[in-house]
CSV table of C-alpha atoms in Angstrom, one decimal:
chain,number,residue,atom,x,y,z
A,1158,MET,CA,0.1,0.0,0.0
A,1159,SER,CA,1.1,3.4,-0.7
A,1160,LEU,CA,2.4,5.6,2.2
A,1161,VAL,CA,0.0,8.6,0.9
A,1162,PRO,CA,-2.1,9.1,-1.7
A,1163,ARG,CA,-0.7,9.9,-5.2
A,1164,LEU,CA,-1.9,13.5,-6.2
A,1165,ALA,CA,-1.2,14.9,-9.6
A,1166,ILE,CA,-1.8,18.2,-8.0
A,1167,ARG,CA,-2.1,19.3,-4.5
A,1168,LYS,CA,-2.7,22.6,-3.1
A,1169,VAL,CA,-2.1,24.4,0.0
A,1170,GLU,CA,-4.6,27.2,0.9
A,1171,ARG,CA,-2.7,30.3,1.9
A,1172,ALA,CA,-3.0,31.3,5.8
A,1173,ASN,CA,-2.1,34.9,5.8
A,1174,PRO,CA,-0.6,36.8,2.3
A,1175,GLY,CA,0.5,39.8,4.2
A,1176,LYS,CA,3.2,41.4,2.0
A,1177,LYS,CA,3.6,38.0,-0.1
A,1178,PHE,CA,4.1,38.4,-4.1
A,1179,TRP,CA,2.1,35.0,-4.2
A,1180,LYS,CA,-1.3,34.2,-3.0
A,1181,ASP,CA,-1.2,30.3,-3.2
A,1182,VAL,CA,1.4,27.4,-3.4
A,1183,ASN,CA,0.8,24.6,-5.3
A,1184,VAL,CA,2.7,21.1,-5.7
A,1185,VAL,CA,2.5,20.1,-9.3
A,1186,LYS,CA,3.5,17.0,-10.9
A,1187,ARG,CA,5.8,17.4,-13.8
A,1188,ASP,CA,7.6,14.7,-16.1
A,1189,ASP,CA,11.0,15.2,-13.9
A,1190,GLY,CA,9.2,14.9,-10.2
A,1191,LEU,CA,6.8,17.3,-7.9
A,1192,ALA,CA,7.5,21.0,-8.6
A,1193,ILE,CA,6.1,23.7,-5.9
A,1194,LEU,CA,5.0,26.8,-7.3
A,1195,LEU,CA,4.3,30.1,-6.0
A,1196,ASP,CA,1.2,30.8,-8.0
A,1197,LYS,CA,2.4,29.8,-11.5
A,1198,LEU,CA,6.2,30.6,-10.5
A,1199,PRO,CA,8.6,27.9,-9.5
A,1200,ILE,CA,10.6,28.1,-6.3
A,1201,ARG,CA,14.2,28.3,-7.4
A,1202,THR,CA,17.5,27.3,-5.6
A,1203,PRO,CA,20.2,29.5,-5.0
A,1204,LEU,CA,21.8,28.6,-8.4
A,1205,LYS,CA,18.6,29.6,-9.8
A,1206,LYS,CA,17.3,25.8,-10.7
A,1207,PRO,CA,13.5,25.2,-10.3
A,1208,LEU,CA,12.9,23.1,-6.9
A,1209,VAL,CA,11.6,19.8,-8.0
A,1210,VAL,CA,11.7,16.9,-5.6
A,1211,PRO,CA,11.3,13.0,-6.8
A,1212,GLU,CA,7.7,12.0,-7.3
A,1213,ASN,CA,8.0,9.3,-4.7
A,1214,LYS,CA,8.5,12.1,-2.0
A,1215,PRO,CA,5.2,13.6,-2.1
A,1216,LEU,CA,5.3,14.1,1.5
A,1217,LEU,CA,8.7,16.1,1.1
A,1218,ALA,CA,6.8,18.3,-1.6
A,1219,ASP,CA,3.8,19.1,0.6
A,1220,ALA,CA,5.9,20.1,3.6
A,1221,ILE,CA,7.9,22.5,1.4
A,1222,ALA,CA,4.7,23.8,0.1
A,1223,LEU,CA,3.6,24.4,3.6
A,1224,GLU,CA,6.8,26.3,4.4
A,1225,TRP,CA,6.0,28.7,2.0
A,1226,ASN,CA,2.4,29.0,2.9
A,1227,LEU,CA,3.3,29.8,6.4
A,1228,LEU,CA,5.7,32.8,5.6
A,1229,HIS,CA,4.4,36.4,6.6
A,1230,SER,CA,6.0,38.2,4.1
A,1231,SER,CA,8.3,37.9,0.7
A,1232,LYS,CA,11.1,39.3,2.9
A,1233,ASP,CA,11.1,36.2,5.2
A,1234,ALA,CA,12.1,34.1,2.4
A,1235,LEU,CA,15.5,36.1,2.2
A,1236,VAL,CA,16.3,36.8,5.7
A,1237,LYS,CA,14.4,34.1,7.9
A,1238,ARG,CA,15.8,31.0,6.2
A,1239,TYR,CA,15.5,29.1,9.5
A,1240,ARG,CA,11.5,29.3,8.5
A,1241,THR,CA,12.4,27.0,5.3
A,1242,PRO,CA,14.8,24.3,6.3
A,1243,LEU,CA,13.4,21.7,4.1
A,1244,THR,CA,13.5,24.3,1.1
A,1245,GLN,CA,17.2,24.8,2.0
A,1246,LEU,CA,18.0,21.0,2.2
A,1247,ALA,CA,16.3,20.5,-1.2
A,1248,SER,CA,18.1,23.2,-2.8
A,1249,ARG,CA,21.4,21.7,-1.3
A,1250,VAL,CA,20.3,18.5,-3.1
A,1251,ILE,CA,19.7,19.9,-6.8
A,1252,ASP,CA,22.8,22.6,-6.7
A,1253,MET,CA,25.2,20.0,-5.4
A,1254,ARG,CA,25.2,18.5,-9.2
A,1255,GLU,CA,27.1,21.6,-9.8
A,1256,PRO,CA,29.5,22.1,-6.8
A,1257,ASN,CA,30.5,25.5,-6.0
A,1258,ALA,CA,31.7,27.7,-3.2
A,1259,THR,CA,28.8,27.7,-0.8
A,1260,THR,CA,27.4,23.8,-2.1
A,1261,PRO,CA,30.2,21.2,-1.7
A,1262,SER,CA,30.3,18.2,-4.0
A,1263,ARG,CA,29.2,14.6,-3.1
A,1264,ASP,CA,32.7,13.7,-2.6
A,1265,THR,CA,33.2,16.5,-0.2
A,1266,THR,CA,29.9,15.6,1.6
A,1267,ILE,CA,31.0,12.1,2.1
A,1268,SER,CA,34.1,13.0,3.6
A,1269,ASN,CA,32.9,15.4,5.6
A,1270,VAL,CA,30.6,12.9,7.4
A,1271,MET,CA,33.4,10.3,7.4
A,1272,ARG,CA,35.1,12.3,9.9
A,1273,TYR,CA,32.4,11.7,12.6
A,1274,LEU,CA,33.3,7.8,12.3
A,1275,HIS,CA,36.2,7.8,14.7
A,1276,THR,CA,34.7,10.1,17.3
A,1277,ASP,CA,31.2,9.1,17.0
A,1278,THR,CA,29.1,10.2,19.8
A,1279,LEU,CA,27.2,6.9,20.1
A,1280,ILE,CA,30.6,4.9,20.6
A,1281,PHE,CA,31.8,7.0,23.4
A,1282,TYR,CA,31.6,5.2,26.6
A,1283,ALA,CA,32.2,7.1,29.9
A,1284,PRO,CA,34.7,5.5,32.8
A,1285,THR,CA,33.0,2.9,34.9
A,1286,THR,CA,31.5,4.7,38.2
A,1287,PRO,CA,33.1,3.6,41.1
A,1288,GLU,CA,30.6,1.5,43.3
A,1289,GLU,CA,30.9,4.1,46.2
A,1290,HIS,CA,30.0,7.0,43.9
A,1291,ARG,CA,26.7,5.0,42.1
A,1292,THR,CA,23.2,6.1,43.2
A,1293,PRO,CA,21.1,3.2,44.4
A,1294,ASN,CA,18.4,2.3,41.7
A,1295,LYS,CA,19.8,4.6,39.0
A,1296,LYS,CA,21.8,3.6,36.1
A,1297,THR,CA,25.1,5.1,35.5
A,1298,LEU,CA,26.3,7.2,32.5
A,1299,ARG,CA,28.0,4.5,30.9
A,1300,GLU,CA,25.1,2.2,31.4
A,1301,LEU,CA,22.9,4.2,29.8
A,1302,GLN,CA,25.4,4.7,26.9
A,1303,VAL,CA,25.6,1.0,26.3
A,1304,ALA,CA,22.1,0.3,26.5
A,1305,GLU,CA,21.5,2.9,23.4
A,1306,ALA,CA,24.7,2.0,21.5
A,1307,GLU,CA,24.8,-1.8,21.3
A,1308,PRO,CA,21.3,-2.3,19.7
A,1309,VAL,CA,22.3,0.4,17.1
A,1310,VAL,CA,25.8,-1.0,16.4
A,1311,GLU,CA,24.3,-4.5,16.1
A,1312,TRP,CA,22.0,-3.5,13.6
A,1313,LEU,CA,24.7,-1.7,11.9
A,1314,THR,CA,27.1,-4.7,11.6
A,1315,THR,CA,24.4,-7.3,10.8
A,1316,VAL,CA,21.7,-5.7,8.9
A,1317,LEU,CA,23.4,-2.7,6.9
A,1318,TRP,CA,26.9,-3.4,6.7
A,1319,PRO,CA,27.3,-7.2,7.6
A,1320,GLY,CA,30.3,-8.6,8.8
A,1321,THR,CA,31.9,-5.1,9.5
A,1322,LYS,CA,33.0,-4.6,13.1
A,1323,ILE,CA,32.9,-1.2,15.2
A,1324,ARG,CA,35.3,-0.5,18.1
A,1325,TYR,CA,34.0,1.5,21.1
A,1326,ASN,CA,35.7,4.4,22.5
A,1327,ASP,CA,36.2,3.1,26.3
A,1328,GLY,CA,36.6,6.0,28.8
A,1329,ASP,CA,38.2,3.3,31.3
A,1330,LEU,CA,41.4,3.4,28.8
A,1331,GLY,CA,41.5,7.5,29.0
A,1332,PHE,CA,39.4,9.9,26.7
A,1333,LEU,CA,42.5,10.3,24.7
A,1334,ALA,CA,42.7,6.7,23.4
A,1335,THR,CA,40.4,7.3,20.6
A,1336,ALA,CA,39.6,4.0,19.0
A,1337,GLN,CA,40.3,4.0,15.2
A,1338,GLN,CA,37.6,1.7,12.9
A,1339,PRO,CA,39.3,-1.0,11.3
A,1340,PRO,CA,40.1,-0.4,7.2
A,1341,GLU,CA,37.6,-2.6,6.2
A,1342,THR,CA,35.1,-1.1,8.3
A,1343,GLU,CA,36.0,2.6,6.8
A,1344,LYS,CA,35.9,1.1,3.3
A,1345,ALA,CA,32.5,-0.6,3.6
A,1346,ILE,CA,30.9,2.5,5.2
A,1347,ARG,CA,32.5,4.8,2.4
A,1348,GLU,CA,31.1,2.5,-0.3
A,1349,TRP,CA,27.7,2.5,1.2
A,1350,LEU,CA,27.6,6.6,1.5
A,1351,GLU,CA,28.7,6.6,-2.3
A,1352,GLY,CA,25.9,4.5,-3.4
A,1353,LEU,CA,23.5,6.4,-1.7
A,1354,THR,CA,21.0,9.1,-3.4
A,1355,ASP,CA,21.6,12.7,-3.3
A,1356,TRP,CA,18.6,13.0,-1.3
A,1357,ASP,CA,19.7,10.5,1.0
A,1358,LEU,CA,23.0,11.8,1.2
A,1359,VAL,CA,21.8,15.3,2.5
A,1360,ALA,CA,19.5,13.6,5.0
A,1361,LEU,CA,22.5,11.8,6.5
A,1362,GLU,CA,24.4,14.6,6.5
A,1363,MET,CA,21.6,16.6,8.4
A,1364,ALA,CA,21.0,14.0,10.6
A,1365,THR,CA,25.1,13.3,11.4
A,1366,LEU,CA,25.7,17.3,12.0
A,1367,SER,CA,22.4,17.4,14.3
A,1368,SER,CA,23.0,14.0,16.4
A,1369,LYS,CA,27.0,14.5,16.1
A,1370,SER,CA,26.7,10.6,14.9
A,1371,LEU,CA,27.4,9.2,11.5
A,1372,LEU,CA,26.1,5.9,12.9
A,1373,ILE,CA,22.7,7.4,14.3
A,1374,ALA,CA,22.4,8.9,10.8
A,1375,ALA,CA,23.0,5.8,8.8
A,1376,ARG,CA,20.3,3.9,10.9
A,1377,LEU,CA,18.0,6.3,10.6
A,1378,VAL,CA,18.2,6.8,6.8
A,1379,ALA,CA,18.4,3.3,6.3
A,1380,GLU,CA,15.5,2.6,8.2
A,1381,TRP,CA,13.2,4.9,6.4
A,1382,SER,CA,14.8,5.5,2.9
A,1383,VAL,CA,12.7,4.3,0.0
A,1384,ASP,CA,15.7,3.6,-2.0
A,1385,VAL,CA,18.3,1.8,0.5
A,1386,GLY,CA,15.9,-1.0,0.7
A,1387,VAL,CA,16.8,-2.3,4.2
A,1388,GLY,CA,15.0,-1.7,7.4
A,1389,GLU,CA,11.4,-2.3,9.0
A,1390,LYS,CA,10.6,1.2,9.9
A,1391,SER,CA,10.8,0.3,13.3
A,1392,TRP,CA,13.6,3.0,14.7
A,1393,GLY,CA,12.7,6.7,14.1
A,1394,ILE,CA,13.2,10.2,15.0
A,1395,GLU,CA,12.5,9.7,18.8
A,1396,ASP,CA,14.9,6.7,19.1
A,1397,ALA,CA,17.4,8.7,17.0
A,1398,ALA,CA,17.4,11.8,19.3
A,1399,ARG,CA,17.3,9.6,22.2
A,1400,ALA,CA,20.5,7.9,21.5
A,1401,ALA,CA,22.0,11.2,20.7
A,1402,SER,CA,21.3,12.7,23.9
A,1403,VAL,CA,22.3,10.3,26.4
A,1404,GLU,CA,24.8,12.5,28.3
A,1405,VAL,CA,22.2,15.3,28.5
A,1406,ARG,CA,19.4,13.2,29.7
A,1407,TYR,CA,22.0,11.8,32.3
A,1408,GLN,CA,22.9,15.4,33.4
A,1409,THR,CA,19.2,16.6,33.7
A,1410,MET,CA,18.3,13.4,35.5
A,1411,ILE,CA,20.6,14.3,38.3
A,1412,TRP,CA,20.8,18.3,38.3
A,1413,GLY,CA,17.2,18.9,36.4
A,1414,GLU,CA,16.5,20.5,33.4
A,1415,VAL,CA,17.5,24.2,32.6
A,1416,GLU,CA,14.4,25.9,31.4
A,1417,ASP,CA,14.8,27.3,27.6
A,1418,THR,CA,18.3,25.5,27.3
A,1419,HIS,CA,17.9,21.6,27.9
A,1420,ASP,CA,14.4,22.0,26.7
A,1421,VAL,CA,15.0,23.9,23.4
A,1422,ASP,CA,18.0,21.9,22.5
A,1423,LYS,CA,15.9,18.8,23.0
A,1424,GLU,CA,13.5,19.8,20.8
A,1425,ASP,CA,15.9,21.6,18.2
A,1426,VAL,CA,17.6,18.0,17.7
A,1427,ARG,CA,14.1,16.5,17.1
A,1428,ARG,CA,13.7,19.2,14.7
A,1429,GLN,CA,16.5,18.6,12.9
A,1430,LEU,CA,16.4,14.8,12.7
A,1431,GLY,CA,12.9,15.3,11.7
A,1432,ALA,CA,14.0,17.0,8.5
A,1433,ALA,CA,16.4,14.5,7.6
A,1434,TRP,CA,13.6,11.9,8.1
A,1435,LEU,CA,11.4,13.6,5.6
A,1436,MET,CA,14.1,14.0,3.1
A,1437,ALA,CA,14.9,10.1,3.4
A,1438,LEU,CA,11.2,9.0,3.4
A,1439,GLY,CA,9.6,8.3,0.2
A,1440,SER,CA,6.7,6.2,-1.3
A,1441,ASP,CA,7.2,3.0,-3.1
A,1442,LYS,CA,4.1,3.7,-5.5
């Protein structure tokens, strides 16, 4: 069954035209995919390319249209770019085909995310807490980290990259003793990245930057991408956000949450992971 109905044209009614030069935002099916139009004018990328998303990503197209429908003025589109995050990501995909000073190439993008592998947040374990310093009936930071990391690493090394080995950075050995991943693991991960579509690669880049973890990003994208072809869609945004924020959760459990700091950061990570998730998501029909 299709994830969403396939519609040739979907229209988002305007909420508040304000000083917009457009009245309506439309998603229109074309030969090359789904174009987002402001009245009859296509939204364009920084390189002036029409913003067109693949036909199998109707939810993404609708979400981009909603971003523009919710803008209060034409000026917002230029100076409040944080209000159109999906537009920025989709533009990044399209302009990546012609790399320039502001849009890195595929190879550069892959190299940038690979840098996270050896210092990946997911596989850094805190030192073991001495028994006399443990709080009764509460898990230590290390125990929480192990509980989040081990299932993800097991899935990655058996489902996504079968036969690979991922080494943990063990705080008991000192934080300067960063574990280097085996060359064959690096090779397998890089080859997998090279096989991703541009849409999945940018989704993975976004998830990596927001979680500080290539491994978390890889599982999220692989679980939900219509093009990767693995995963049961059982591990999503909340799981990824929880795995990326073990230390913060541990600190707030002990000291409490700082209003307008921890709560805002938590929602921002979810927002960014959600954007990555939507970029990778697709319909198979």
